[in-house]
Short mmCIF file of C-alpha atoms and ligand atoms in Angstrom, two decimals:
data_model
loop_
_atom_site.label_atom_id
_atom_site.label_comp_id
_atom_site.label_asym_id
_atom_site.label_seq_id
_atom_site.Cartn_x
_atom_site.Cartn_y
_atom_site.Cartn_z
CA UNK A 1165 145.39 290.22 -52.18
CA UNK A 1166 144.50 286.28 -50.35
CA UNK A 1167 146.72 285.02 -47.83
CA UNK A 1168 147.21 281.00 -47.92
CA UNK A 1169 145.10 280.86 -45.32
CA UNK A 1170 142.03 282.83 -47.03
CA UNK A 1171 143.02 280.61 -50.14
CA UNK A 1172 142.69 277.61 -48.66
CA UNK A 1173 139.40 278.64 -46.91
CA UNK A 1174 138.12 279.66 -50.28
CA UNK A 1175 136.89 276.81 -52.63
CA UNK A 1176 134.62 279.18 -54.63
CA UNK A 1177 134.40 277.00 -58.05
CA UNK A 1178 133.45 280.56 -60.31
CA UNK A 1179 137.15 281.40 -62.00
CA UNK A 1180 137.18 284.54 -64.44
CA UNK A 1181 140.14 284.52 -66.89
CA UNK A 1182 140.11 287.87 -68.84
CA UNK A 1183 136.61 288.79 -68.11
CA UNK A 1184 135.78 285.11 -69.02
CA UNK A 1185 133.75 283.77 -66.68
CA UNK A 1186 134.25 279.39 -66.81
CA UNK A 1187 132.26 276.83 -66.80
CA UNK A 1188 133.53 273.68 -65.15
CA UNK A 1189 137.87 274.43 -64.41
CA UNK A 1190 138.17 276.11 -61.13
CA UNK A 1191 141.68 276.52 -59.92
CA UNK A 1192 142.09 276.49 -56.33
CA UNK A 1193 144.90 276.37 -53.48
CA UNK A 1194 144.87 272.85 -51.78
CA UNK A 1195 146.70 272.59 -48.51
CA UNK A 1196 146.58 268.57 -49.39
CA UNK A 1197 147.93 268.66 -52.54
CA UNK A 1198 150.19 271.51 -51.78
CA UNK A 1199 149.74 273.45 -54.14
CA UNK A 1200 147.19 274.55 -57.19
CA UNK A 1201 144.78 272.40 -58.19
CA UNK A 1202 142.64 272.34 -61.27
CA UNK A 1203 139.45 271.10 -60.32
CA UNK A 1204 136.79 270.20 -62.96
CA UNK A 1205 133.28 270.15 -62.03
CA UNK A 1206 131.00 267.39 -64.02
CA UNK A 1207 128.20 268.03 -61.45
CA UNK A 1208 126.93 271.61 -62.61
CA UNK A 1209 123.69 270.39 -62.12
CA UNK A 1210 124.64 269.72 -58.07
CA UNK A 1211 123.64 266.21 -58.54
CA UNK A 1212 124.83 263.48 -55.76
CA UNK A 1213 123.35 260.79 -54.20
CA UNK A 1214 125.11 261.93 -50.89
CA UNK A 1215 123.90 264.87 -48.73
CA UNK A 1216 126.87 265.30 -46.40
CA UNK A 1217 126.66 267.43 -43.26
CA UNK A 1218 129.40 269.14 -43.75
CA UNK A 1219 129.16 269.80 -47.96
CA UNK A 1220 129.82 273.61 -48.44
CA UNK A 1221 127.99 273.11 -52.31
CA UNK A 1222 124.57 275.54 -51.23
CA UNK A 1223 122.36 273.38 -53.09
CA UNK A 1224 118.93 275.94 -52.87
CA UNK A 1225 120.48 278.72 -55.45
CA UNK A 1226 119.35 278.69 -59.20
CA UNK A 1227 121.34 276.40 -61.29
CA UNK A 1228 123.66 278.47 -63.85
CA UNK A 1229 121.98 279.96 -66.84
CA UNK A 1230 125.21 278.98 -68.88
CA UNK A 1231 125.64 275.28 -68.23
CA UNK A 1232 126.03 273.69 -71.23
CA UNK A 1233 124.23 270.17 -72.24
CA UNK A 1234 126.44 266.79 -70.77
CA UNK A 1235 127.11 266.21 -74.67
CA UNK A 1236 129.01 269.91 -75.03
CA UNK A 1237 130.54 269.47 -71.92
CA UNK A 1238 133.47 267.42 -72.45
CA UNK A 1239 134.35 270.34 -75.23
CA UNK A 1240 133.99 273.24 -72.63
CA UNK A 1241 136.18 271.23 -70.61
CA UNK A 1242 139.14 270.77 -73.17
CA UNK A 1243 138.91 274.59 -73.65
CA UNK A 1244 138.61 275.68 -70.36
CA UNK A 1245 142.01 273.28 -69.79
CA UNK A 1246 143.84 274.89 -72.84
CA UNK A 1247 143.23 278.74 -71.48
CA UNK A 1248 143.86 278.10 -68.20
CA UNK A 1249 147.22 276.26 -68.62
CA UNK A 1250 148.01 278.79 -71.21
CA UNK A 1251 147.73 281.25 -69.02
CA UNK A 1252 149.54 279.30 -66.23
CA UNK A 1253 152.64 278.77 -68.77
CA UNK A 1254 152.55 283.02 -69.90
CA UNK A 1255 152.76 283.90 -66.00
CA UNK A 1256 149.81 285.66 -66.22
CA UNK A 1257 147.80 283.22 -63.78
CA UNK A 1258 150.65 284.07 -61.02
CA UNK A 1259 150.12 287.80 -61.38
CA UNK A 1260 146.61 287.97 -61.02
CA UNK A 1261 144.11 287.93 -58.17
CA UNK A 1262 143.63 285.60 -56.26
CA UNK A 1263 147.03 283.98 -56.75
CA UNK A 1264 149.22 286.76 -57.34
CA UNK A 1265 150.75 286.88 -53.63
CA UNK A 1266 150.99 283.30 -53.15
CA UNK A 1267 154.60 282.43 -51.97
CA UNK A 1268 156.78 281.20 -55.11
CA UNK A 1269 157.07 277.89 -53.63
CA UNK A 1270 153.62 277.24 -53.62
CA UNK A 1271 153.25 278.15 -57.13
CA UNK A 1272 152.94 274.77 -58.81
CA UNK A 1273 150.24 272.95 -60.26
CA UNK A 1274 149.84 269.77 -58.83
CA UNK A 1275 147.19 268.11 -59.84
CA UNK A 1276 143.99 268.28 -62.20
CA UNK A 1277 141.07 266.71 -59.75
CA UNK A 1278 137.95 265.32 -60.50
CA UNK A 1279 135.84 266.88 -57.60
CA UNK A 1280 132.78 269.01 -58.03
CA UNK A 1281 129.45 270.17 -56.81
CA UNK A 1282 128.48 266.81 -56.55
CA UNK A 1283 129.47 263.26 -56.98
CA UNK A 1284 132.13 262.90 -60.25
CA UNK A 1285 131.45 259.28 -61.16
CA UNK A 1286 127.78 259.43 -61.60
CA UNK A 1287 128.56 262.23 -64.44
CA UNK A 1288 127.40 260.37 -68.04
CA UNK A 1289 130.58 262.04 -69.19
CA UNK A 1290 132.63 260.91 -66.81
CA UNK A 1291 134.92 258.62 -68.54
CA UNK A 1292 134.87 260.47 -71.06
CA UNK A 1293 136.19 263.90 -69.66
CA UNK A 1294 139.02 261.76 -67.17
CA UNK A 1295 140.28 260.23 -70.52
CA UNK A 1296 140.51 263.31 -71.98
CA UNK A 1297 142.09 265.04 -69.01
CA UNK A 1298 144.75 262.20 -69.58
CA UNK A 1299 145.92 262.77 -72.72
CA UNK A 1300 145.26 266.69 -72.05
CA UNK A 1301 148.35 265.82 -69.57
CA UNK A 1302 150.44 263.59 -72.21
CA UNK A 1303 150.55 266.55 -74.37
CA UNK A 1304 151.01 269.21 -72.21
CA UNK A 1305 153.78 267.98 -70.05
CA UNK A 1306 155.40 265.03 -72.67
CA UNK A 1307 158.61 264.85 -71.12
CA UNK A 1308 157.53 264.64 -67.50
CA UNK A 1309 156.89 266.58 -64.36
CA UNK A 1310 153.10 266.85 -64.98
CA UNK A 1311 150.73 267.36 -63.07
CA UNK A 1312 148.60 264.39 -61.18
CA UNK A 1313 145.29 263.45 -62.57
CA UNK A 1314 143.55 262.58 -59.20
CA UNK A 1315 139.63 261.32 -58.86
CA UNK A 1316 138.01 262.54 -55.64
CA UNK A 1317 134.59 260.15 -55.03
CA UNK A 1318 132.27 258.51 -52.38
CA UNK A 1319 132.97 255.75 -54.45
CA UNK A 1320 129.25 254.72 -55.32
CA UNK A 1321 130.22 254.89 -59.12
CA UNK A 1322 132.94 252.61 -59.04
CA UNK A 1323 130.72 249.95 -57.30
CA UNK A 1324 130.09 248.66 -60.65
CA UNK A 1325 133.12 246.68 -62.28
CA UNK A 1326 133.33 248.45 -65.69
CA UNK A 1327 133.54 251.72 -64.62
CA UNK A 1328 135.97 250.63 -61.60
CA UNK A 1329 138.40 248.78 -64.36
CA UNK A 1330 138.14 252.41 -66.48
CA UNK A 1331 138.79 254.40 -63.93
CA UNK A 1332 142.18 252.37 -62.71
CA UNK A 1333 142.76 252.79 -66.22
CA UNK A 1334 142.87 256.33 -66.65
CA UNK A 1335 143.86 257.51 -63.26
CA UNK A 1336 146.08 255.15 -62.00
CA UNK A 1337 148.88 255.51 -64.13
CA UNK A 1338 151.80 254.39 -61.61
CA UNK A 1339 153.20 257.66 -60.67
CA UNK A 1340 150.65 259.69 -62.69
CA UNK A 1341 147.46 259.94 -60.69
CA UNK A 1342 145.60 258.61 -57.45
CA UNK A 1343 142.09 258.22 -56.49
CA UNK A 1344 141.12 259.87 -53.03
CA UNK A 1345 138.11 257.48 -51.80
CA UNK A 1346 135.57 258.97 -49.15
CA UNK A 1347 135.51 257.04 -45.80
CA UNK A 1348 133.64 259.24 -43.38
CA UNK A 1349 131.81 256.62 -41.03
CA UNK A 1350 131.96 252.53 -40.05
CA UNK A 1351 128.67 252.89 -38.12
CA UNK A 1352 125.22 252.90 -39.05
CA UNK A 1353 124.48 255.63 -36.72
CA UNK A 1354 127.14 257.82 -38.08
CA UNK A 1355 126.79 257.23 -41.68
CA UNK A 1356 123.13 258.16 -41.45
CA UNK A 1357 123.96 261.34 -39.59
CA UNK A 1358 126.96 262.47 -41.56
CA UNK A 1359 127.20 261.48 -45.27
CA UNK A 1360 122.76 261.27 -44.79
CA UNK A 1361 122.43 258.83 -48.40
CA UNK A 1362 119.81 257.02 -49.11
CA UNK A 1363 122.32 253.96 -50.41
CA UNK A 1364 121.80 251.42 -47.50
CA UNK A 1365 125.31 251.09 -45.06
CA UNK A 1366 125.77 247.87 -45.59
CA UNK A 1367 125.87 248.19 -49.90
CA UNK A 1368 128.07 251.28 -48.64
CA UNK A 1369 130.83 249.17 -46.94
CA UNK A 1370 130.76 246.26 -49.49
CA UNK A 1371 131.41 248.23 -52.46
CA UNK A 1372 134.12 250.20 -50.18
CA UNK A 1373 135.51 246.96 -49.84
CA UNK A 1374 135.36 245.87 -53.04
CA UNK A 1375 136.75 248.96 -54.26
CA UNK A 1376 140.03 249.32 -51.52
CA UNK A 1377 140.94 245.22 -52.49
CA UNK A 1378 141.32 246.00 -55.87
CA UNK A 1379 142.21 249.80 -56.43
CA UNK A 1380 145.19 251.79 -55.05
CA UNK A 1381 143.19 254.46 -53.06
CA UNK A 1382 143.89 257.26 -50.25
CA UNK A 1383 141.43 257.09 -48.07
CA UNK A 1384 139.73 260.44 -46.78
CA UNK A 1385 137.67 261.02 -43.52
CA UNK A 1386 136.06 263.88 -42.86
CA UNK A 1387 136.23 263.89 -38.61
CA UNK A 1388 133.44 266.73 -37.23
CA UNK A 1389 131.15 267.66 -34.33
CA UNK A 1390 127.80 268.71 -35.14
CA UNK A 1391 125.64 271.06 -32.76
CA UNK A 1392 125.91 271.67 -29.20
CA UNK A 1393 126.95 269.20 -27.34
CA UNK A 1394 124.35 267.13 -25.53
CA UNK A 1395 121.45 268.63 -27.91
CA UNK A 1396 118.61 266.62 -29.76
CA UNK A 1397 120.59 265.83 -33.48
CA UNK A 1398 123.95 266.88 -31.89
CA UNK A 1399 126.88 264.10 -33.11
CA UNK A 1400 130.50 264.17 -31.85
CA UNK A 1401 133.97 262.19 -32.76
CA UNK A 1402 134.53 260.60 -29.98
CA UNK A 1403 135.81 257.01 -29.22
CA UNK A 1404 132.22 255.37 -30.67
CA UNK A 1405 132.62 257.18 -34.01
CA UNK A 1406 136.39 256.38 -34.11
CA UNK A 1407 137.43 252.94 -32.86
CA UNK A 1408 134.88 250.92 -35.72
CA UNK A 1409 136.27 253.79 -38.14
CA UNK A 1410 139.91 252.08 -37.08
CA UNK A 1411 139.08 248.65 -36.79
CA UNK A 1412 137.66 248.58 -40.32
CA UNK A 1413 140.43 250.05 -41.93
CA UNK A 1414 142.34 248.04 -39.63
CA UNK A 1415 140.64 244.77 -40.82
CA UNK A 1416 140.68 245.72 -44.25
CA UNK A 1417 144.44 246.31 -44.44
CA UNK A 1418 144.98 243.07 -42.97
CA UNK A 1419 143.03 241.49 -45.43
CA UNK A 1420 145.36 242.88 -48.27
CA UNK A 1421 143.49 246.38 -49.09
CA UNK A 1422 145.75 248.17 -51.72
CA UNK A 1423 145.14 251.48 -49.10
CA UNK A 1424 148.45 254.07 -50.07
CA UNK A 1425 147.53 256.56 -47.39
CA UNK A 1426 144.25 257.60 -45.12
CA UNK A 1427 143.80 261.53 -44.53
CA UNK A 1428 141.85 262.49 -41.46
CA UNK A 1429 140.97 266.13 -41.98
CA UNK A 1430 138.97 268.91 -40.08
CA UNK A 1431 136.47 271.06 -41.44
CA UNK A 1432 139.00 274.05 -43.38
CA UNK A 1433 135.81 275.70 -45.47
CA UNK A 1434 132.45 276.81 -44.43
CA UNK A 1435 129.76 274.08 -44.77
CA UNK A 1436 126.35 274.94 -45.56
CA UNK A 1437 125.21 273.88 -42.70
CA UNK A 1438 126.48 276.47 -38.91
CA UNK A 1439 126.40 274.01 -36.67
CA UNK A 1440 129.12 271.66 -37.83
CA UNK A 1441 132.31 272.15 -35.82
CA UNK A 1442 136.10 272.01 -36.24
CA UNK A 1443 137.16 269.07 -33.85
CA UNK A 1444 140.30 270.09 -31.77
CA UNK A 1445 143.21 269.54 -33.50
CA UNK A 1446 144.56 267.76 -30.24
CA UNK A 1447 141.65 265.12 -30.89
CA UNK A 1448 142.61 264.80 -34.40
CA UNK A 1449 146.44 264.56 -34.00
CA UNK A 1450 145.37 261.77 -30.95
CA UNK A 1451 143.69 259.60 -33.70
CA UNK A 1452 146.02 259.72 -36.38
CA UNK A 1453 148.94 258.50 -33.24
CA UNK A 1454 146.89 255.37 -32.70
CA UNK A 1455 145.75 254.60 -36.48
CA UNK A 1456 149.86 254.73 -37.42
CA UNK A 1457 150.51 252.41 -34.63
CA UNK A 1458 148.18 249.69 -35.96
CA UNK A 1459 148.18 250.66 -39.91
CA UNK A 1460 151.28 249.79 -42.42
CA UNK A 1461 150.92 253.13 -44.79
CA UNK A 1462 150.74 256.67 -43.90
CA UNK A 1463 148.54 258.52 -41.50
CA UNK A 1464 147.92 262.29 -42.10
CA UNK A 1465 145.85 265.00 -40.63
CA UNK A 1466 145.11 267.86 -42.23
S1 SF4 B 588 129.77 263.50 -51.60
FE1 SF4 B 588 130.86 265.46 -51.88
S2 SF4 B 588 129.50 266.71 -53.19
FE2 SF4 B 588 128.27 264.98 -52.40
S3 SF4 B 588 127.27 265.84 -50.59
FE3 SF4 B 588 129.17 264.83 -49.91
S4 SF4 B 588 130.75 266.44 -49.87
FE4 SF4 B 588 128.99 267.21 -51.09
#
């Protein structure tokens, strides 16, 4: 038996259905999407070109004797879909561990999410698997009420055009899906010591830009201390990390960014690293106050 809480602490990507251990489909509870949510992982090989302090994907283990080839994958990912949701439609999901004492109104599916062990848009099947995710959707739910297909990225794959127009193409579907785009720093400093890629800031930001003027995104920020405080390495969210953080979303709005929302969230699942820290909530809630002041969409903590 999980309470929410345990549920939403627990990410663990290794479902069993039936004594079938899966692949890439890992339900989970989501206290942002409010609900289940299917993720699929297209990084079983943990690849991503960002190395974030507070990533809870323990990158040392073994990779998975059973991952299949990028060509099969797309196919273990249709199947994996069809016996889950199967199973989800029968009940049987609902009366099984670890879901089985989640409160009934909880108990929807709410979105299928593109968000793995690593980056989802650098995947060569990418497009490929989103598309068929899609019409996985058109047929299971035809006369509405379905599920939202929802991309969660740093955004470095949609940097290039093509990929960018595919992806609005597939996911944003008015009313059908949403793309939850990665904003964890506006600094130099902090984007080296948080999100620690080798991709240069400034590339970072332009293609951030490019990407908010053109797509319908949520923006997410990940808001943490690191170490003790005062310590060689330590980093905490105070007023330098925050204020550029505001002033760029800020600046971007007012140059017509298509931004629907921006979560601010606190560290809910155990990083691989100890020494990142929850942020008090006070802190948190004190941000989001002045961001809704100066920003025309909604402002959320989580
Ligand atoms: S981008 Fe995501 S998967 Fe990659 S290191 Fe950061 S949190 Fe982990």
């Amino acid at each position: 038996m999980a309470t929410v809480r345990e549920l939403v602490a627990d990410h663990s990507r290794q479902y069993v259905l039936r004594g079938r251990p899966f692949v890439s489909v890992y339900p989970v509870f989501s206290r942002r999407a409010g609900g289940i949510s299917v993720g699929v992982n297209l990084n079983l090989d943990r690849g991503c070109n960002f190395d974030c302090i507070y990533c809870q994907v323990d990158r040392t283990g073994p990779l998975s004797p059973q991952m299949p080839s990028f060509r099969d994958l797309p196919g273990v990912v249709e199947e994996e879909l069809s016996l889950l949701f199967e199973s989800i439609a029968s009940g049987e999901f609902f009366s099984s561990p670890p879901f089985e004492d989640l409160p009934v109104n909880l108990r929807k599916v709410k979105d299928i999410a593109f968000s793995g062990d690593g980056e989802p848009t650098l995947s060569p099947v990418f497009g490929e698997v989103a598309l068929l995710a899609r019409n996985f959707l058109s047929r299971h739910f035809p006369s509405g009420d379905s599920p939202l297909l929802r991309l969660i990225t740093n955004g470095t794959g949609l940097f290039g055009r093509e990929l960018r127009t595919r992806t609005e193409e597939i996911f944003l579907v008015p009313g059908a899906g949403e793309v939850w785009l990665k904003l964890d720093a506006a600094t130099p400093a902090a984007f080296d010591r948080i999100d620690r890629s080798r991709i240069p800031f400034l590339r970072m930001m332009e293609g951030l830009e490019e990407i908010v003027m053109s797509l319908p995104v949520t923006l997410q920020t990940m808001v943490l201390d690191f170490g003790a405080p005062g310590t060689p390495g330590s980093f905490a969210a105070d007023r330098s990390f925050w204020e550029p953080l505001l002033d760029r979303v800020e600046r971007w709005s007012l140059q017509g960014a298509k931004i629907r929302a921006w979560h601010l969230y606190g560290v809910a699942r155990t990083p691989a690293l100890a020494e990142v820290r929850r942020v008090d909530p006070l802190r948190l809630q004190a941000y989001a106050g002045e961001a809704r002041v100066r920003l025309p969409f909604p402002v959320e903590v989580f």
